[in-house]
Amino acid sequence: MGDSLRDRVRDKIMRQRAEDGGRPIDAAESDDPRLTDIDGDLALLSQAGEDDEVVQSLAAKYWVP
């Protein structure tokens, strides 16, 4: 696990994806809104800077301390 909040959020989202089937959205058999939401959040996180408000918002959404 990384030291920064951004790294911890990414780790938590990846664990959530694994718990929900572990497939990227383009490999899913149906349009599961939960997987779509997770992949969208990963995309937002990848574009966000370390101190970006998006990181704080995703940390709250995924309950990352």
PDB file of N, CA, C and O in Angstrom:
ATOM      1  N   MET A   1       0.841  -1.169   0.000  1.00  0.00           N
ATOM      2  CA  MET A   1       0.000   0.000   0.000  1.00  0.00           C
ATOM      3  C   MET A   1       0.888   1.233   0.000  1.00  0.00           C
ATOM      4  O   MET A   1       1.881   1.295   0.703  1.00  0.00           O
ATOM      5  N   GLY A   2       0.500   2.235  -0.781  1.00  0.00           N
ATOM      6  CA  GLY A   2       1.279   3.457  -0.868  1.00  0.00           C
ATOM      7  C   GLY A   2       1.085   4.342   0.342  1.00  0.00           C
ATOM      8  O   GLY A   2       0.179   4.143   1.151  1.00  0.00           O
ATOM      9  N   ASP A   3       1.942   5.329   0.463  1.00  0.00           N
ATOM     10  CA  ASP A   3       1.881   6.235   1.600  1.00  0.00           C
ATOM     11  C   ASP A   3       0.907   7.382   1.394  1.00  0.00           C
ATOM     12  O   ASP A   3       0.334   7.877   2.347  1.00  0.00           O
ATOM     13  N   SER A   4       0.717   7.801   0.157  1.00  0.00           N
ATOM     14  CA  SER A   4      -0.121   8.970  -0.087  1.00  0.00           C
ATOM     15  C   SER A   4      -1.602   8.586  -0.108  1.00  0.00           C
ATOM     16  O   SER A   4      -1.969   7.428  -0.318  1.00  0.00           O
ATOM     17  N   LEU A   5      -2.446   9.581   0.118  1.00  0.00           N
ATOM     18  CA  LEU A   5      -3.884   9.353   0.074  1.00  0.00           C
ATOM     19  C   LEU A   5      -4.299   8.868  -1.308  1.00  0.00           C
ATOM     20  O   LEU A   5      -5.109   7.947  -1.431  1.00  0.00           O
ATOM     21  N   ARG A   6      -3.723   9.431  -2.334  1.00  0.00           N
ATOM     22  CA  ARG A   6      -4.048   9.028  -3.709  1.00  0.00           C
ATOM     23  C   ARG A   6      -3.729   7.542  -3.918  1.00  0.00           C
ATOM     24  O   ARG A   6      -4.519   6.810  -4.499  1.00  0.00           O
ATOM     25  N   ASP A   7      -2.597   7.087  -3.423  1.00  0.00           N
ATOM     26  CA  ASP A   7      -2.220   5.678  -3.543  1.00  0.00           C
ATOM     27  C   ASP A   7      -3.170   4.776  -2.756  1.00  0.00           C
ATOM     28  O   ASP A   7      -3.556   3.706  -3.216  1.00  0.00           O
ATOM     29  N   ARG A   8      -3.547   5.221  -1.554  1.00  0.00           N
ATOM     30  CA  ARG A   8      -4.461   4.421  -0.735  1.00  0.00           C
ATOM     31  C   ARG A   8      -5.839   4.332  -1.378  1.00  0.00           C
ATOM     32  O   ARG A   8      -6.473   3.270  -1.341  1.00  0.00           O
ATOM     33  N   VAL A   9      -6.294   5.423  -1.979  1.00  0.00           N
ATOM     34  CA  VAL A   9      -7.588   5.408  -2.670  1.00  0.00           C
ATOM     35  C   VAL A   9      -7.527   4.455  -3.856  1.00  0.00           C
ATOM     36  O   VAL A   9      -8.433   3.642  -4.064  1.00  0.00           O
ATOM     37  N   ARG A  10      -6.455   4.523  -4.630  1.00  0.00           N
ATOM     38  CA  ARG A  10      -6.313   3.623  -5.782  1.00  0.00           C
ATOM     39  C   ARG A  10      -6.301   2.162  -5.330  1.00  0.00           C
ATOM     40  O   ARG A  10      -6.968   1.319  -5.928  1.00  0.00           O
ATOM     41  N   ASP A  11      -5.579   1.854  -4.265  1.00  0.00           N
ATOM     42  CA  ASP A  11      -5.541   0.490  -3.738  1.00  0.00           C
ATOM     43  C   ASP A  11      -6.940   0.021  -3.326  1.00  0.00           C
ATOM     44  O   ASP A  11      -7.343  -1.105  -3.610  1.00  0.00           O
ATOM     45  N   LYS A  12      -7.681   0.895  -2.659  1.00  0.00           N
ATOM     46  CA  LYS A  12      -9.028   0.543  -2.201  1.00  0.00           C
ATOM     47  C   LYS A  12      -9.961   0.310  -3.393  1.00  0.00           C
ATOM     48  O   LYS A  12     -10.745  -0.644  -3.404  1.00  0.00           O
ATOM     49  N   ILE A  13      -9.885   1.161  -4.407  1.00  0.00           N
ATOM     50  CA  ILE A  13     -10.730   0.993  -5.590  1.00  0.00           C
ATOM     51  C   ILE A  13     -10.385  -0.306  -6.310  1.00  0.00           C
ATOM     52  O   ILE A  13     -11.280  -1.026  -6.759  1.00  0.00           O
ATOM     53  N   MET A  14      -9.107  -0.627  -6.400  1.00  0.00           N
ATOM     54  CA  MET A  14      -8.703  -1.871  -7.057  1.00  0.00           C
ATOM     55  C   MET A  14      -9.202  -3.092  -6.275  1.00  0.00           C
ATOM     56  O   MET A  14      -9.637  -4.079  -6.864  1.00  0.00           O
ATOM     57  N   ARG A  15      -9.171  -3.021  -4.947  1.00  0.00           N
ATOM     58  CA  ARG A  15      -9.716  -4.115  -4.134  1.00  0.00           C
ATOM     59  C   ARG A  15     -11.219  -4.241  -4.348  1.00  0.00           C
ATOM     60  O   ARG A  15     -11.756  -5.339  -4.456  1.00  0.00           O
ATOM     61  N   GLN A  16     -11.885  -3.095  -4.447  1.00  0.00           N
ATOM     62  CA  GLN A  16     -13.330  -3.094  -4.674  1.00  0.00           C
ATOM     63  C   GLN A  16     -13.655  -3.739  -6.016  1.00  0.00           C
ATOM     64  O   GLN A  16     -14.575  -4.534  -6.130  1.00  0.00           O
ATOM     65  N   ARG A  17     -12.872  -3.410  -7.034  1.00  0.00           N
ATOM     66  CA  ARG A  17     -13.073  -4.002  -8.361  1.00  0.00           C
ATOM     67  C   ARG A  17     -12.893  -5.521  -8.293  1.00  0.00           C
ATOM     68  O   ARG A  17     -13.674  -6.269  -8.864  1.00  0.00           O
ATOM     69  N   ALA A  18     -11.863  -5.975  -7.585  1.00  0.00           N
ATOM     70  CA  ALA A  18     -11.620  -7.412  -7.459  1.00  0.00           C
ATOM     71  C   ALA A  18     -12.781  -8.105  -6.742  1.00  0.00           C
ATOM     72  O   ALA A  18     -13.203  -9.193  -7.134  1.00  0.00           O
ATOM     73  N   GLU A  19     -13.309  -7.458  -5.720  1.00  0.00           N
ATOM     74  CA  GLU A  19     -14.436  -8.031  -4.987  1.00  0.00           C
ATOM     75  C   GLU A  19     -15.694  -8.075  -5.838  1.00  0.00           C
ATOM     76  O   GLU A  19     -16.557  -8.931  -5.637  1.00  0.00           O
ATOM     77  N   ASP A  20     -15.813  -7.173  -6.796  1.00  0.00           N
ATOM     78  CA  ASP A  20     -16.986  -7.103  -7.654  1.00  0.00           C
ATOM     79  C   ASP A  20     -16.816  -7.888  -8.947  1.00  0.00           C
ATOM     80  O   ASP A  20     -17.572  -7.699  -9.889  1.00  0.00           O
ATOM     81  N   GLY A  21     -15.840  -8.736  -9.035  1.00  0.00           N
ATOM     82  CA  GLY A  21     -15.678  -9.577 -10.203  1.00  0.00           C
ATOM     83  C   GLY A  21     -14.311  -9.496 -10.836  1.00  0.00           C
ATOM     84  O   GLY A  21     -13.929 -10.371 -11.592  1.00  0.00           O
ATOM     85  N   GLY A  22     -13.569  -8.431 -10.568  1.00  0.00           N
ATOM     86  CA  GLY A  22     -12.198  -8.336 -11.015  1.00  0.00           C
ATOM     87  C   GLY A  22     -11.973  -8.068 -12.480  1.00  0.00           C
ATOM     88  O   GLY A  22     -10.854  -8.134 -12.954  1.00  0.00           O
ATOM     89  N   ARG A  23     -13.028  -7.791 -13.220  1.00  0.00           N
ATOM     90  CA  ARG A  23     -12.854  -7.562 -14.662  1.00  0.00           C
ATOM     91  C   ARG A  23     -12.924  -6.077 -14.979  1.00  0.00           C
ATOM     92  O   ARG A  23     -13.752  -5.368 -14.416  1.00  0.00           O
ATOM     93  N   PRO A  24     -12.107  -5.633 -15.921  1.00  0.00           N
ATOM     94  CA  PRO A  24     -12.282  -4.276 -16.431  1.00  0.00           C
ATOM     95  C   PRO A  24     -13.647  -4.172 -17.100  1.00  0.00           C
ATOM     96  O   PRO A  24     -14.196  -5.170 -17.560  1.00  0.00           O
ATOM     97  N   ILE A  25     -14.204  -2.991 -17.174  1.00  0.00           N
ATOM     98  CA  ILE A  25     -15.551  -2.807 -17.689  1.00  0.00           C
ATOM     99  C   ILE A  25     -15.694  -3.312 -19.117  1.00  0.00           C
ATOM    100  O   ILE A  25     -16.732  -3.849 -19.481  1.00  0.00           O
ATOM    101  N   ASP A  26     -14.666  -3.194 -19.945  1.00  0.00           N
ATOM    102  CA  ASP A  26     -14.790  -3.647 -21.330  1.00  0.00           C
ATOM    103  C   ASP A  26     -14.808  -5.170 -21.438  1.00  0.00           C
ATOM    104  O   ASP A  26     -15.174  -5.721 -22.462  1.00  0.00           O
ATOM    105  N   ALA A  27     -14.458  -5.887 -20.379  1.00  0.00           N
ATOM    106  CA  ALA A  27     -14.491  -7.345 -20.389  1.00  0.00           C
ATOM    107  C   ALA A  27     -15.724  -7.899 -19.682  1.00  0.00           C
ATOM    108  O   ALA A  27     -15.944  -9.095 -19.666  1.00  0.00           O
ATOM    109  N   ALA A  28     -16.540  -7.028 -19.122  1.00  0.00           N
ATOM    110  CA  ALA A  28     -17.724  -7.468 -18.400  1.00  0.00           C
ATOM    111  C   ALA A  28     -18.788  -7.963 -19.374  1.00  0.00           C
ATOM    112  O   ALA A  28     -18.882  -7.489 -20.504  1.00  0.00           O
ATOM    113  N   GLU A  29     -19.592  -8.903 -18.914  1.00  0.00           N
ATOM    114  CA  GLU A  29     -20.624  -9.473 -19.762  1.00  0.00           C
ATOM    115  C   GLU A  29     -21.846  -8.584 -19.877  1.00  0.00           C
ATOM    116  O   GLU A  29     -22.616  -8.709 -20.812  1.00  0.00           O
ATOM    117  N   SER A  30     -22.063  -7.710 -18.934  1.00  0.00           N
ATOM    118  CA  SER A  30     -23.225  -6.825 -18.963  1.00  0.00           C
ATOM    119  C   SER A  30     -22.799  -5.427 -18.544  1.00  0.00           C
ATOM    120  O   SER A  30     -21.677  -5.193 -18.149  1.00  0.00           O
ATOM    121  N   ASP A  31     -23.733  -4.515 -18.624  1.00  0.00           N
ATOM    122  CA  ASP A  31     -23.462  -3.133 -18.234  1.00  0.00           C
ATOM    123  C   ASP A  31     -23.743  -2.958 -16.750  1.00  0.00           C
ATOM    124  O   ASP A  31     -24.709  -2.329 -16.351  1.00  0.00           O
ATOM    125  N   ASP A  32     -22.903  -3.540 -15.936  1.00  0.00           N
ATOM    126  CA  ASP A  32     -23.044  -3.453 -14.494  1.00  0.00           C
ATOM    127  C   ASP A  32     -22.702  -2.029 -14.062  1.00  0.00           C
ATOM    128  O   ASP A  32     -21.553  -1.591 -14.196  1.00  0.00           O
ATOM    129  N   PRO A  33     -23.671  -1.278 -13.537  1.00  0.00           N
ATOM    130  CA  PRO A  33     -23.401   0.115 -13.167  1.00  0.00           C
ATOM    131  C   PRO A  33     -22.334   0.267 -12.089  1.00  0.00           C
ATOM    132  O   PRO A  33     -21.620   1.254 -12.045  1.00  0.00           O
ATOM    133  N   ARG A  34     -22.192  -0.724 -11.232  1.00  0.00           N
ATOM    134  CA  ARG A  34     -21.176  -0.646 -10.177  1.00  0.00           C
ATOM    135  C   ARG A  34     -19.772  -0.702 -10.774  1.00  0.00           C
ATOM    136  O   ARG A  34     -18.892   0.063 -10.391  1.00  0.00           O
ATOM    137  N   LEU A  35     -19.558  -1.608 -11.744  1.00  0.00           N
ATOM    138  CA  LEU A  35     -18.250  -1.686 -12.399  1.00  0.00           C
ATOM    139  C   LEU A  35     -17.985  -0.438 -13.226  1.00  0.00           C
ATOM    140  O   LEU A  35     -16.853   0.045 -13.283  1.00  0.00           O
ATOM    141  N   THR A  36     -19.016   0.085 -13.856  1.00  0.00           N
ATOM    142  CA  THR A  36     -18.869   1.317 -14.633  1.00  0.00           C
ATOM    143  C   THR A  36     -18.439   2.460 -13.720  1.00  0.00           C
ATOM    144  O   THR A  36     -17.551   3.239 -14.054  1.00  0.00           O
ATOM    145  N   ASP A  37     -19.059   2.555 -12.556  1.00  0.00           N
ATOM    146  CA  ASP A  37     -18.733   3.601 -11.588  1.00  0.00           C
ATOM    147  C   ASP A  37     -17.299   3.460 -11.088  1.00  0.00           C
ATOM    148  O   ASP A  37     -16.560   4.440 -10.994  1.00  0.00           O
ATOM    149  N   ILE A  38     -16.882   2.241 -10.779  1.00  0.00           N
ATOM    150  CA  ILE A  38     -15.514   1.996 -10.306  1.00  0.00           C
ATOM    151  C   ILE A  38     -14.496   2.389 -11.371  1.00  0.00           C
ATOM    152  O   ILE A  38     -13.502   3.052 -11.086  1.00  0.00           O
ATOM    153  N   ASP A  39     -14.739   1.987 -12.610  1.00  0.00           N
ATOM    154  CA  ASP A  39     -13.802   2.330 -13.680  1.00  0.00           C
ATOM    155  C   ASP A  39     -13.766   3.836 -13.931  1.00  0.00           C
ATOM    156  O   ASP A  39     -12.705   4.396 -14.196  1.00  0.00           O
ATOM    157  N   GLY A  40     -14.909   4.495 -13.816  1.00  0.00           N
ATOM    158  CA  GLY A  40     -14.936   5.949 -13.946  1.00  0.00           C
ATOM    159  C   GLY A  40     -14.142   6.629 -12.854  1.00  0.00           C
ATOM    160  O   GLY A  40     -13.410   7.597 -13.093  1.00  0.00           O
ATOM    161  N   ASP A  41     -14.264   6.108 -11.634  1.00  0.00           N
ATOM    162  CA  ASP A  41     -13.511   6.666 -10.512  1.00  0.00           C
ATOM    163  C   ASP A  41     -12.009   6.456 -10.693  1.00  0.00           C
ATOM    164  O   ASP A  41     -11.209   7.341 -10.383  1.00  0.00           O
ATOM    165  N   LEU A  42     -11.622   5.301 -11.213  1.00  0.00           N
ATOM    166  CA  LEU A  42     -10.193   5.062 -11.484  1.00  0.00           C
ATOM    167  C   LEU A  42      -9.675   6.039 -12.530  1.00  0.00           C
ATOM    168  O   LEU A  42      -8.555   6.547 -12.412  1.00  0.00           O
ATOM    169  N   ALA A  43     -10.478   6.318 -13.543  1.00  0.00           N
ATOM    170  CA  ALA A  43     -10.078   7.273 -14.583  1.00  0.00           C
ATOM    171  C   ALA A  43      -9.917   8.668 -13.984  1.00  0.00           C
ATOM    172  O   ALA A  43      -8.946   9.374 -14.293  1.00  0.00           O
ATOM    173  N   LEU A  44     -10.860   9.078 -13.146  1.00  0.00           N
ATOM    174  CA  LEU A  44     -10.750  10.385 -12.487  1.00  0.00           C
ATOM    175  C   LEU A  44      -9.494  10.466 -11.627  1.00  0.00           C
ATOM    176  O   LEU A  44      -8.777  11.462 -11.642  1.00  0.00           O
ATOM    177  N   LEU A  45      -9.243   9.400 -10.883  1.00  0.00           N
ATOM    178  CA  LEU A  45      -8.088   9.374  -9.990  1.00  0.00           C
ATOM    179  C   LEU A  45      -6.783   9.456 -10.768  1.00  0.00           C
ATOM    180  O   LEU A  45      -5.846  10.138 -10.352  1.00  0.00           O
ATOM    181  N   SER A  46      -6.727   8.786 -11.902  1.00  0.00           N
ATOM    182  CA  SER A  46      -5.489   8.790 -12.683  1.00  0.00           C
ATOM    183  C   SER A  46      -5.173  10.170 -13.250  1.00  0.00           C
ATOM    184  O   SER A  46      -4.023  10.486 -13.512  1.00  0.00           O
ATOM    185  N   GLN A  47      -6.184  11.003 -13.420  1.00  0.00           N
ATOM    186  CA  GLN A  47      -5.982  12.348 -13.959  1.00  0.00           C
ATOM    187  C   GLN A  47      -5.801  13.391 -12.858  1.00  0.00           C
ATOM    188  O   GLN A  47      -5.420  14.523 -13.143  1.00  0.00           O
ATOM    189  N   ALA A  48      -6.076  13.016 -11.625  1.00  0.00           N
ATOM    190  CA  ALA A  48      -6.022  13.963 -10.514  1.00  0.00           C
ATOM    191  C   ALA A  48      -4.608  14.087  -9.962  1.00  0.00           C
ATOM    192  O   ALA A  48      -3.861  13.115  -9.923  1.00  0.00           O
ATOM    193  N   GLY A  49      -4.289  15.268  -9.503  1.00  0.00           N
ATOM    194  CA  GLY A  49      -3.031  15.493  -8.807  1.00  0.00           C
ATOM    195  C   GLY A  49      -3.151  15.041  -7.369  1.00  0.00           C
ATOM    196  O   GLY A  49      -4.249  14.780  -6.865  1.00  0.00           O
ATOM    197  N   GLU A  50      -2.034  14.936  -6.693  1.00  0.00           N
ATOM    198  CA  GLU A  50      -2.006  14.441  -5.316  1.00  0.00           C
ATOM    199  C   GLU A  50      -2.906  15.252  -4.378  1.00  0.00           C
ATOM    200  O   GLU A  50      -3.576  14.697  -3.524  1.00  0.00           O
ATOM    201  N   ASP A  51      -2.924  16.564  -4.537  1.00  0.00           N
ATOM    202  CA  ASP A  51      -3.700  17.429  -3.647  1.00  0.00           C
ATOM    203  C   ASP A  51      -5.034  17.846  -4.255  1.00  0.00           C
ATOM    204  O   ASP A  51      -5.673  18.772  -3.770  1.00  0.00           O
ATOM    205  N   ASP A  52      -5.456  17.152  -5.283  1.00  0.00           N
ATOM    206  CA  ASP A  52      -6.694  17.487  -5.987  1.00  0.00           C
ATOM    207  C   ASP A  52      -7.914  17.167  -5.118  1.00  0.00           C
ATOM    208  O   ASP A  52      -7.920  16.197  -4.358  1.00  0.00           O
ATOM    209  N   GLU A  53      -8.935  17.972  -5.252  1.00  0.00           N
ATOM    210  CA  GLU A  53     -10.187  17.784  -4.528  1.00  0.00           C
ATOM    211  C   GLU A  53     -10.836  16.436  -4.875  1.00  0.00           C
ATOM    212  O   GLU A  53     -11.527  15.835  -4.051  1.00  0.00           O
ATOM    213  N   VAL A  54     -10.605  15.946  -6.084  1.00  0.00           N
ATOM    214  CA  VAL A  54     -11.152  14.660  -6.515  1.00  0.00           C
ATOM    215  C   VAL A  54     -10.640  13.527  -5.619  1.00  0.00           C
ATOM    216  O   VAL A  54     -11.395  12.619  -5.275  1.00  0.00           O
ATOM    217  N   VAL A  55      -9.391  13.591  -5.229  1.00  0.00           N
ATOM    218  CA  VAL A  55      -8.809  12.554  -4.367  1.00  0.00           C
ATOM    219  C   VAL A  55      -9.549  12.540  -3.023  1.00  0.00           C
ATOM    220  O   VAL A  55      -9.906  11.466  -2.515  1.00  0.00           O
ATOM    221  N   GLN A  56      -9.801  13.712  -2.471  1.00  0.00           N
ATOM    222  CA  GLN A  56     -10.526  13.811  -1.203  1.00  0.00           C
ATOM    223  C   GLN A  56     -11.942  13.257  -1.335  1.00  0.00           C
ATOM    224  O   GLN A  56     -12.423  12.539  -0.466  1.00  0.00           O
ATOM    225  N   SER A  57     -12.597  13.585  -2.432  1.00  0.00           N
ATOM    226  CA  SER A  57     -13.959  13.126  -2.676  1.00  0.00           C
ATOM    227  C   SER A  57     -14.023  11.605  -2.803  1.00  0.00           C
ATOM    228  O   SER A  57     -14.905  10.950  -2.230  1.00  0.00           O
ATOM    229  N   LEU A  58     -13.077  11.029  -3.547  1.00  0.00           N
ATOM    230  CA  LEU A  58     -13.048   9.574  -3.712  1.00  0.00           C
ATOM    231  C   LEU A  58     -12.677   8.878  -2.407  1.00  0.00           C
ATOM    232  O   LEU A  58     -13.185   7.795  -2.113  1.00  0.00           O
ATOM    233  N   ALA A  59     -11.808   9.502  -1.612  1.00  0.00           N
ATOM    234  CA  ALA A  59     -11.455   8.927  -0.309  1.00  0.00           C
ATOM    235  C   ALA A  59     -12.694   8.837   0.580  1.00  0.00           C
ATOM    236  O   ALA A  59     -12.906   7.836   1.262  1.00  0.00           O
ATOM    237  N   ALA A  60     -13.526   9.860   0.544  1.00  0.00           N
ATOM    238  CA  ALA A  60     -14.761   9.839   1.323  1.00  0.00           C
ATOM    239  C   ALA A  60     -15.742   8.790   0.779  1.00  0.00           C
ATOM    240  O   ALA A  60     -16.378   8.067   1.539  1.00  0.00           O
ATOM    241  N   LYS A  61     -15.833   8.702  -0.522  1.00  0.00           N
ATOM    242  CA  LYS A  61     -16.746   7.751  -1.170  1.00  0.00           C
ATOM    243  C   LYS A  61     -16.388   6.304  -0.835  1.00  0.00           C
ATOM    244  O   LYS A  61     -17.263   5.483  -0.567  1.00  0.00           O
ATOM    245  N   TYR A  62     -15.104   5.983  -0.844  1.00  0.00           N
ATOM    246  CA  TYR A  62     -14.647   4.619  -0.606  1.00  0.00           C
ATOM    247  C   TYR A  62     -14.193   4.387   0.835  1.00  0.00           C
ATOM    248  O   TYR A  62     -13.644   3.339   1.145  1.00  0.00           O
ATOM    249  N   TRP A  63     -14.399   5.350   1.702  1.00  0.00           N
ATOM    250  CA  TRP A  63     -14.063   5.258   3.118  1.00  0.00           C
ATOM    251  C   TRP A  63     -12.595   4.933   3.322  1.00  0.00           C
ATOM    252  O   TRP A  63     -12.233   3.996   4.022  1.00  0.00           O
ATOM    253  N   VAL A  64     -11.724   5.730   2.723  1.00  0.00           N
ATOM    254  CA  VAL A  64     -10.284   5.548   2.875  1.00  0.00           C
ATOM    255  C   VAL A  64      -9.788   6.536   3.927  1.00  0.00           C
ATOM    256  O   VAL A  64      -9.972   7.738   3.776  1.00  0.00           O
ATOM    257  N   PRO A  65      -9.148   6.029   4.996  1.00  0.00           N
ATOM    258  CA  PRO A  65      -8.653   6.934   6.044  1.00  0.00           C
ATOM    259  C   PRO A  65      -7.448   7.737   5.593  1.00  0.00           C
ATOM    260  O   PRO A  65      -6.732   7.365   4.726  1.00  0.00           O
TER     261      PRO A  65
END
